[in-house]
PDB file of C-alpha atoms in Angstrom:
ATOM      1  CA  MET A 220     -41.970-103.603  78.338  1.00 65.00           C
ATOM      2  CA  LEU A 221     -44.476-101.180  76.899  1.00 72.00           C
ATOM      3  CA  PRO A 222     -44.953-101.072  73.130  1.00 77.00           C
ATOM      4  CA  GLN A 223     -42.764 -98.333  71.711  1.00 87.00           C
ATOM      5  CA  ALA A 224     -45.847 -96.523  70.402  1.00 86.00           C
ATOM      6  CA  THR A 225     -47.379 -96.343  73.883  1.00 85.00           C
ATOM      7  CA  SER A 226     -44.092 -95.341  75.517  1.00 87.00           C
ATOM      8  CA  ASP A 227     -43.589 -92.633  72.901  1.00 91.00           C
ATOM      9  CA  LEU A 228     -47.103 -91.315  73.531  1.00 92.00           C
ATOM     10  CA  TYR A 229     -46.524 -90.968  77.275  1.00 89.00           C
ATOM     11  CA  ASP A 230     -43.147 -89.280  76.734  1.00 92.00           C
ATOM     12  CA  ALA A 231     -44.532 -86.882  74.129  1.00 94.00           C
ATOM     13  CA  THR A 232     -47.509 -86.063  76.350  1.00 94.00           C
ATOM     14  CA  ARG A 233     -45.270 -85.206  79.308  1.00 93.00           C
ATOM     15  CA  ARG A 234     -43.166 -82.917  77.140  1.00 96.00           C
ATOM     16  CA  ARG A 235     -46.223 -81.290  75.597  1.00 97.00           C
ATOM     17  CA  GLY A 236     -47.807 -80.767  79.007  1.00 96.00           C
ATOM     18  CA  ALA A 237     -44.655 -79.150  80.398  1.00 96.00           C
ATOM     19  CA  ALA A 238     -44.284 -76.844  77.406  1.00 97.00           C
ATOM     20  CA  THR A 239     -47.952 -75.843  77.525  1.00 97.00           C
ATOM     21  CA  ALA A 240     -47.733 -75.144  81.250  1.00 97.00           C
ATOM     22  CA  LEU A 241     -44.838 -72.753  80.623  1.00 97.00           C
ATOM     23  CA  LEU A 242     -46.832 -70.868  77.987  1.00 97.00           C
ATOM     24  CA  VAL A 243     -49.883 -70.561  80.227  1.00 97.00           C
ATOM     25  CA  ARG A 244     -47.664 -69.557  83.133  1.00 97.00           C
ATOM     26  CA  SER A 245     -46.355 -66.629  81.071  1.00 97.00           C
ATOM     27  CA  GLU A 246     -49.946 -65.409  80.724  1.00 97.00           C
ATOM     28  CA  TRP A 247     -50.635 -65.731  84.451  1.00 97.00           C
ATOM     29  CA  GLU A 248     -47.495 -63.778  85.317  1.00 96.00           C
ATOM     30  CA  LYS A 249     -48.922 -60.743  83.512  1.00 97.00           C
ATOM     31  CA  ILE A 250     -51.274 -60.267  86.467  1.00 96.00           C
ATOM     32  CA  ASP A 251     -50.396 -57.199  88.539  1.00 96.00           C
ATOM     33  CA  PRO A 252     -50.453 -58.228  92.246  1.00 95.00           C
ATOM     34  CA  ALA A 253     -51.789 -54.788  93.171  1.00 94.00           C
ATOM     35  CA  GLY A 254     -54.671 -54.897  90.687  1.00 93.00           C
ATOM     36  CA  ASP A 255     -57.938 -56.771  90.306  1.00 95.00           C
ATOM     37  CA  TRP A 256     -56.832 -60.373  89.865  1.00 96.00           C
ATOM     38  CA  TRP A 257     -60.115 -61.668  88.519  1.00 96.00           C
ATOM     39  CA  GLY A 258     -60.590 -58.826  86.063  1.00 96.00           C
ATOM     40  CA  GLN A 259     -57.043 -59.214  84.757  1.00 96.00           C
ATOM     41  CA  TRP A 260     -57.327 -62.970  84.383  1.00 97.00           C
ATOM     42  CA  LEU A 261     -60.601 -62.615  82.506  1.00 96.00           C
ATOM     43  CA  ARG A 262     -58.743 -60.595  79.878  1.00 96.00           C
ATOM     44  CA  LEU A 263     -55.917 -63.134  79.719  1.00 97.00           C
ATOM     45  CA  LEU A 264     -58.117 -66.208  79.866  1.00 96.00           C
ATOM     46  CA  PRO A 265     -59.090 -66.430  76.161  1.00 96.00           C
ATOM     47  CA  ARG A 266     -55.451 -66.717  75.099  1.00 96.00           C
ATOM     48  CA  ALA A 267     -54.700 -69.208  77.878  1.00 97.00           C
ATOM     49  CA  ALA A 268     -57.676 -71.330  76.791  1.00 96.00           C
ATOM     50  CA  LEU A 269     -56.501 -71.135  73.166  1.00 96.00           C
ATOM     51  CA  ILE A 270     -53.026 -72.340  74.160  1.00 97.00           C
ATOM     52  CA  VAL A 271     -54.382 -75.267  76.178  1.00 97.00           C
ATOM     53  CA  GLY A 272     -56.985 -76.120  73.537  1.00 96.00           C
ATOM     54  CA  SER A 273     -54.393 -76.225  70.756  1.00 96.00           C
ATOM     55  CA  SER A 274     -52.175 -78.446  72.865  1.00 96.00           C
ATOM     56  CA  ARG A 275     -55.097 -80.777  73.575  1.00 96.00           C
ATOM     57  CA  VAL A 276     -55.699 -81.189  69.839  1.00 96.00           C
ATOM     58  CA  GLY A 277     -52.056 -82.175  69.336  1.00 96.00           C
ATOM     59  CA  ALA A 278     -52.163 -84.583  72.277  1.00 95.00           C
ATOM     60  CA  ALA A 279     -55.392 -86.168  71.055  1.00 95.00           C
ATOM     61  CA  THR A 280     -53.898 -86.563  67.575  1.00 94.00           C
ATOM     62  CA  ASP A 281     -50.940 -88.408  69.086  1.00 94.00           C
ATOM     63  CA  GLY A 282     -53.300 -90.563  71.146  1.00 92.00           C
ATOM     64  CA  VAL A 283     -55.317 -91.601  68.097  1.00 91.00           C
ATOM     65  CA  ALA A 284     -52.175 -92.471  66.116  1.00 90.00           C
ATOM     66  CA  SER A 285     -50.725 -94.556  68.950  1.00 89.00           C
ATOM     67  CA  VAL A 286     -53.469 -97.193  68.746  1.00 88.00           C
ATOM     68  CA  PRO A 287     -52.792 -98.656  65.272  1.00 86.00           C
ATOM     69  CA  ALA A 288     -49.061 -98.277  65.896  1.00 86.00           C
ATOM     70  CA  ALA A 289     -49.284-100.354  69.090  1.00 82.00           C
ATOM     71  CA  LEU A 290     -51.356-103.009  67.311  1.00 81.00           C
ATOM     72  CA  GLU A 291     -48.725-103.339  64.613  1.00 81.00           C
ATOM     73  CA  GLU A 292     -46.068-103.898  67.274  1.00 78.00           C
ATOM     74  CA  PHE A 293     -48.143-106.776  68.674  1.00 73.00           C
ATOM     75  CA  GLY A 294     -48.478-108.247  65.189  1.00 73.00           C
ATOM     76  CA  SER A 295     -52.202-107.492  64.981  1.00 69.00           C
ATOM     77  CA  PRO A 296     -53.776-106.026  61.854  1.00 65.00           C
ATOM     78  CA  SER A 297     -54.205-102.296  62.360  1.00 64.00           C
ATOM     79  CA  VAL A 298     -57.368-100.484  61.331  1.00 68.00           C
ATOM     80  CA  ARG A 299     -57.152 -96.767  60.613  1.00 70.00           C
ATOM     81  CA  VAL A 300     -60.254 -95.030  61.916  1.00 72.00           C
ATOM     82  CA  LYS A 301     -61.339 -91.487  61.121  1.00 80.00           C
ATOM     83  CA  ILE A 302     -61.471 -89.368  64.267  1.00 83.00           C
ATOM     84  CA  ASN A 303     -61.504 -85.579  64.502  1.00 87.00           C
ATOM     85  CA  PRO A 304     -59.120 -84.524  67.321  1.00 87.00           C
ATOM     86  CA  LYS A 305     -60.393 -80.938  67.079  1.00 89.00           C
ATOM     87  CA  GLY A 306     -63.303 -82.066  69.217  1.00 88.00           C
ATOM     88  CA  PHE A 307     -60.930 -81.937  72.191  1.00 88.00           C
ATOM     89  CA  ALA A 308     -60.081 -78.258  71.682  1.00 89.00           C
ATOM     90  CA  GLY A 309     -62.660 -76.334  73.666  1.00 87.00           C
ATOM     91  CA  TRP A 310     -63.324 -78.684  76.552  1.00 87.00           C
ATOM     92  CA  ALA A 311     -61.569 -80.126  79.571  1.00 89.00           C
ATOM     93  CA  GLY A 312     -61.577 -83.848  80.285  1.00 83.00           C
ATOM     94  CA  SER A 313     -64.425 -83.318  82.739  1.00 84.00           C
ATOM     95  CA  GLY A 314     -66.587 -81.899  79.935  1.00 86.00           C
ATOM     96  CA  VAL A 315     -66.620 -78.271  81.100  1.00 91.00           C
ATOM     97  CA  PRO A 316     -65.524 -75.451  78.759  1.00 93.00           C
ATOM     98  CA  LEU A 317     -61.794 -74.734  79.000  1.00 94.00           C
ATOM     99  CA  ALA A 318     -62.424 -71.127  80.014  1.00 93.00           C
ATOM    100  CA  ASP A 319     -64.375 -72.332  83.052  1.00 94.00           C
ATOM    101  CA  TYR A 320     -61.821 -75.037  83.778  1.00 94.00           C
ATOM    102  CA  LEU A 321     -58.964 -72.515  83.814  1.00 96.00           C
ATOM    103  CA  SER A 322     -60.732 -69.922  85.968  1.00 94.00           C
ATOM    104  CA  SER A 323     -60.247 -71.662  89.329  1.00 95.00           C
ATOM    105  CA  PRO A 324     -56.601 -70.540  89.911  1.00 96.00           C
ATOM    106  CA  VAL A 325     -57.903 -67.088  90.847  1.00 96.00           C
ATOM    107  CA  ARG A 326     -59.979 -68.610  93.640  1.00 96.00           C
ATOM    108  CA  VAL A 327     -56.998 -70.673  94.773  1.00 96.00           C
ATOM    109  CA  ALA A 328     -54.831 -67.556  94.864  1.00 96.00           C
ATOM    110  CA  ARG A 329     -57.418 -65.603  96.831  1.00 95.00           C
ATOM    111  CA  ASP A 330     -57.817 -68.387  99.406  1.00 95.00           C
ATOM    112  CA  SER A 331     -54.081 -69.016  99.884  1.00 95.00           C
ATOM    113  CA  PRO A 332     -52.092 -67.563 102.794  1.00 95.00           C
ATOM    114  CA  GLY A 333     -49.121 -65.239 102.511  1.00 94.00           C
ATOM    115  CA  SER A 334     -48.324 -62.078 100.618  1.00 94.00           C
ATOM    116  CA  GLU A 335     -49.959 -61.154  97.333  1.00 95.00           C
ATOM    117  CA  VAL A 336     -46.957 -62.493  95.428  1.00 95.00           C
ATOM    118  CA  GLU A 337     -47.057 -65.777  97.360  1.00 96.00           C
ATOM    119  CA  ARG A 338     -50.780 -66.146  96.819  1.00 96.00           C
ATOM    120  CA  LEU A 339     -50.436 -65.543  93.095  1.00 97.00           C
ATOM    121  CA  ALA A 340     -47.646 -68.137  93.029  1.00 97.00           C
ATOM    122  CA  ALA A 341     -50.046 -70.654  94.583  1.00 97.00           C
ATOM    123  CA  GLY A 342     -52.593 -69.888  91.872  1.00 96.00           C
ATOM    124  CA  ARG A 343     -49.908 -70.253  89.224  1.00 97.00           C
ATOM    125  CA  SER A 344     -48.938 -73.708  90.503  1.00 96.00           C
ATOM    126  CA  TRP A 345     -52.579 -74.747  90.435  1.00 96.00           C
ATOM    127  CA  LEU A 346     -52.916 -73.448  86.879  1.00 97.00           C
ATOM    128  CA  GLU A 347     -49.863 -75.406  85.731  1.00 96.00           C
ATOM    129  CA  GLY A 348     -51.282 -78.576  87.258  1.00 94.00           C
ATOM    130  CA  LEU A 349     -54.615 -78.028  85.505  1.00 94.00           C
ATOM    131  CA  THR A 350     -52.792 -77.515  82.228  1.00 96.00           C
ATOM    132  CA  ARG A 351     -50.768 -80.706  82.451  1.00 94.00           C
ATOM    133  CA  THR A 352     -53.890 -82.655  83.387  1.00 93.00           C
ATOM    134  CA  ALA A 353     -55.825 -81.214  80.437  1.00 94.00           C
ATOM    135  CA  VAL A 354     -53.089 -82.260  78.018  1.00 95.00           C
ATOM    136  CA  SER A 355     -52.719 -85.775  79.414  1.00 92.00           C
ATOM    137  CA  ASP A 356     -56.506 -86.205  79.444  1.00 91.00           C
ATOM    138  CA  ALA A 357     -56.615 -85.353  75.723  1.00 94.00           C
ATOM    139  CA  ALA A 358     -53.907 -87.867  74.833  1.00 93.00           C
ATOM    140  CA  ARG A 359     -55.694 -90.545  76.835  1.00 88.00           C
ATOM    141  CA  GLY A 360     -59.030 -89.497  75.371  1.00 90.00           C
ATOM    142  CA  GLY A 361     -57.742 -89.668  71.808  1.00 92.00           C
ATOM    143  CA  SER A 362     -56.465 -93.215  72.278  1.00 89.00           C
ATOM    144  CA  SER A 363     -59.683 -94.199  74.074  1.00 88.00           C
ATOM    145  CA  VAL A 364     -61.838 -92.941  71.191  1.00 90.00           C
ATOM    146  CA  ALA A 365     -59.634 -94.776  68.691  1.00 89.00           C
ATOM    147  CA  ILE A 366     -59.939 -97.978  70.744  1.00 87.00           C
ATOM    148  CA  ALA A 367     -63.730 -97.614  70.939  1.00 88.00           C
ATOM    149  CA  ALA A 368     -63.982 -97.017  67.179  1.00 87.00           C
ATOM    150  CA  THR A 369     -61.864-100.067  66.268  1.00 83.00           C
ATOM    151  CA  PRO A 370     -63.675-103.433  66.110  1.00 81.00           C
ATOM    152  CA  ARG A 371     -62.770-106.006  68.801  1.00 80.00           C
ATOM    153  CA  MET A 372     -60.448-103.570  70.495  1.00 81.00           C
ATOM    154  CA  GLY A 373     -59.847-102.908  74.159  1.00 85.00           C
ATOM    155  CA  TYR A 374     -56.880-102.300  76.378  1.00 85.00           C
ATOM    156  CA  THR A 375     -54.481-104.285  78.516  1.00 82.00           C
ATOM    157  CA  ARG A 376     -53.293-103.013  81.857  1.00 80.00           C
ATOM    158  CA  TYR A 377     -49.525-102.704  82.241  1.00 79.00           C
ATOM    159  CA  GLU A 378     -47.451-101.763  85.257  1.00 74.00           C
ATOM    160  CA  SER A 379     -43.792-102.254  86.120  1.00 73.00           C
ATOM    161  CA  ALA A 380     -42.771-103.937  89.376  1.00 71.00           C
ATOM    162  CA  PRO A 381     -43.168-103.697  92.317  1.00 76.00           C
ATOM    163  CA  TYR A 382     -46.938-104.076  92.536  1.00 74.00           C
ATOM    164  CA  CYS A 383     -49.433-103.481  95.301  1.00 80.00           C
ATOM    165  CA  GLN A 384     -51.857-106.275  96.208  1.00 79.00           C
ATOM    166  CA  ARG A 385     -54.674-104.611  94.287  1.00 78.00           C
ATOM    167  CA  CYS A 386     -52.737-104.030  91.074  1.00 77.00           C
ATOM    168  CA  ALA A 387     -50.868-107.340  90.760  1.00 78.00           C
ATOM    169  CA  PRO A 388     -53.921-109.406  89.683  1.00 77.00           C
ATOM    170  CA  LEU A 389     -54.795-106.817  87.016  1.00 80.00           C
ATOM    171  CA  VAL A 390     -51.456-106.764  85.208  1.00 79.00           C
ATOM    172  CA  GLY A 391     -51.945-108.120  81.692  1.00 78.00           C
ATOM    173  CA  LYS A 392     -55.718-108.287  82.065  1.00 81.00           C
ATOM    174  CA  TRP A 393     -57.737-107.263  78.993  1.00 82.00           C
ATOM    175  CA  PHE A 394     -60.657-104.850  79.319  1.00 84.00           C
ATOM    176  CA  ARG A 395     -63.302-103.833  76.813  1.00 85.00           C
ATOM    177  CA  TRP A 396     -63.175-100.196  75.728  1.00 80.00           C
ATOM    178  CA  ASN A 397     -66.153 -99.309  77.968  1.00 80.00           C
ATOM    179  CA  GLN A 398     -65.086-101.382  80.979  1.00 79.00           C
ATOM    180  CA  GLY A 399     -63.413 -99.489  83.784  1.00 74.00           C
ATOM    181  CA  PHE A 400     -62.406 -99.912  87.402  1.00 70.00           C
ATOM    182  CA  GLN A 401     -61.416 -97.746  90.340  1.00 73.00           C
ATOM    183  CA  ARG A 402     -57.738 -96.850  90.490  1.00 73.00           C
ATOM    184  CA  HIS A 403     -56.123 -96.139  93.813  1.00 72.00           C
ATOM    185  CA  PRO A 404     -54.428 -92.722  94.341  1.00 72.00           C
ATOM    186  CA  ARG A 405     -51.078 -92.298  92.548  1.00 71.00           C
ATOM    187  CA  CYS A 406     -51.456 -95.565  90.652  1.00 73.00           C
ATOM    188  CA  ASP A 407     -48.825 -95.637  87.915  1.00 72.00           C
ATOM    189  CA  ALA A 408     -50.374 -98.339  85.716  1.00 76.00           C
ATOM    190  CA  VAL A 409     -50.957 -97.523  82.047  1.00 79.00           C
ATOM    191  CA  HIS A 410     -53.359 -98.878  79.453  1.00 80.00           C
ATOM    192  CA  VAL A 411     -51.996-100.504  76.296  1.00 82.00           C
ATOM    193  CA  PRO A 412     -54.256-100.886  73.208  1.00 84.00           C
ATOM    194  CA  ALA A 413     -54.843-104.578  72.479  1.00 81.00           C
ATOM    195  CA  ALA A 414     -57.107-106.601  70.203  1.00 79.00           C
ATOM    196  CA  GLN A 415     -59.323-109.179  71.860  1.00 74.00           C
ATOM    197  CA  ASP A 416     -58.044-112.006  69.645  1.00 69.00           C
ATOM    198  CA  SER A 417     -54.369-111.129  70.132  1.00 64.00           C
ATOM    199  CA  LEU A 418     -53.867-110.562  73.831  1.00 59.00           C
ATOM    200  CA  PRO A 419     -50.343-109.775  75.052  1.00 55.00           C
ATOM    201  CA  GLU A 420     -51.054-111.121  78.549  1.00 54.00           C
ATOM    202  CA  LYS A 421     -48.055-113.459  78.743  1.00 56.00           C
ATOM    203  CA  ARG A 422     -45.778-110.608  77.787  1.00 56.00           C
ATOM    204  CA  TYR A 423     -46.702-108.793  81.003  1.00 58.00           C
ATOM    205  CA  THR A 424     -47.367-111.586  83.478  1.00 57.00           C
ATOM    206  CA  ALA A 425     -44.671-114.195  82.774  1.00 53.00           C
ATOM    207  CA  ASP A 426     -42.127-112.798  85.217  1.00 64.00           C
ATOM    208  CA  ILE A 427     -44.404-111.776  88.109  1.00 65.00           C
ATOM    209  CA  ASP A 428     -43.749-113.576  91.393  1.00 65.00           C
ATOM    210  CA  ALA A 429     -44.661-113.041  95.044  1.00 71.00           C
ATOM    211  CA  SER A 430     -41.488-111.087  95.796  1.00 69.00           C
ATOM    212  CA  MET A 431     -42.700-108.303  93.496  1.00 71.00           C
ATOM    213  CA  ILE A 432     -45.919-107.709  95.468  1.00 72.00           C
ATOM    214  CA  ARG A 433     -45.526-105.242  98.316  1.00 74.00           C
TER     215      ARG A 433
END
């Protein structure tokens, strides 16, 4: 099982992402289908970016706090590091300004088929997806920064059964904070903070057998 701190982070991030998407959606729905979509969204965009940015700060704060909490659950000494989550406010996970990141739904709406209402609905769905991604990226980024700032820290890969052939060998494996790998599409594995000298590998690999690999 995941540490409670990590499980709580993922649950809180999903709720925060859903709530933020609803707030941003309310801004998008102010667009008049008969008017200039781009001009209207430009006027609404600063508030939308503020909403997403504020949510990213909260998500990053949760991500930072989850690292020492997870260490304590593993029985490892926790080190509180000073990190400023406000650094996540104005930027998307890709590093572009949030205003630029949130501008693409207009293009999606313009390029979509159907009536004006249907096209705007397509843009709205795209916007909601961008919002959820921005929030989850901030939570993950906050925990990643906390891991990088904590001595001898990294992360352990966790995934519940069943496993694909590529994921099974990685379950319970410890990675340094700056060591990554390619995930396959729709991979549902998560990363659990773990100290190098207190690896929880057996906790995640003890019950894996061939019948779980599909």
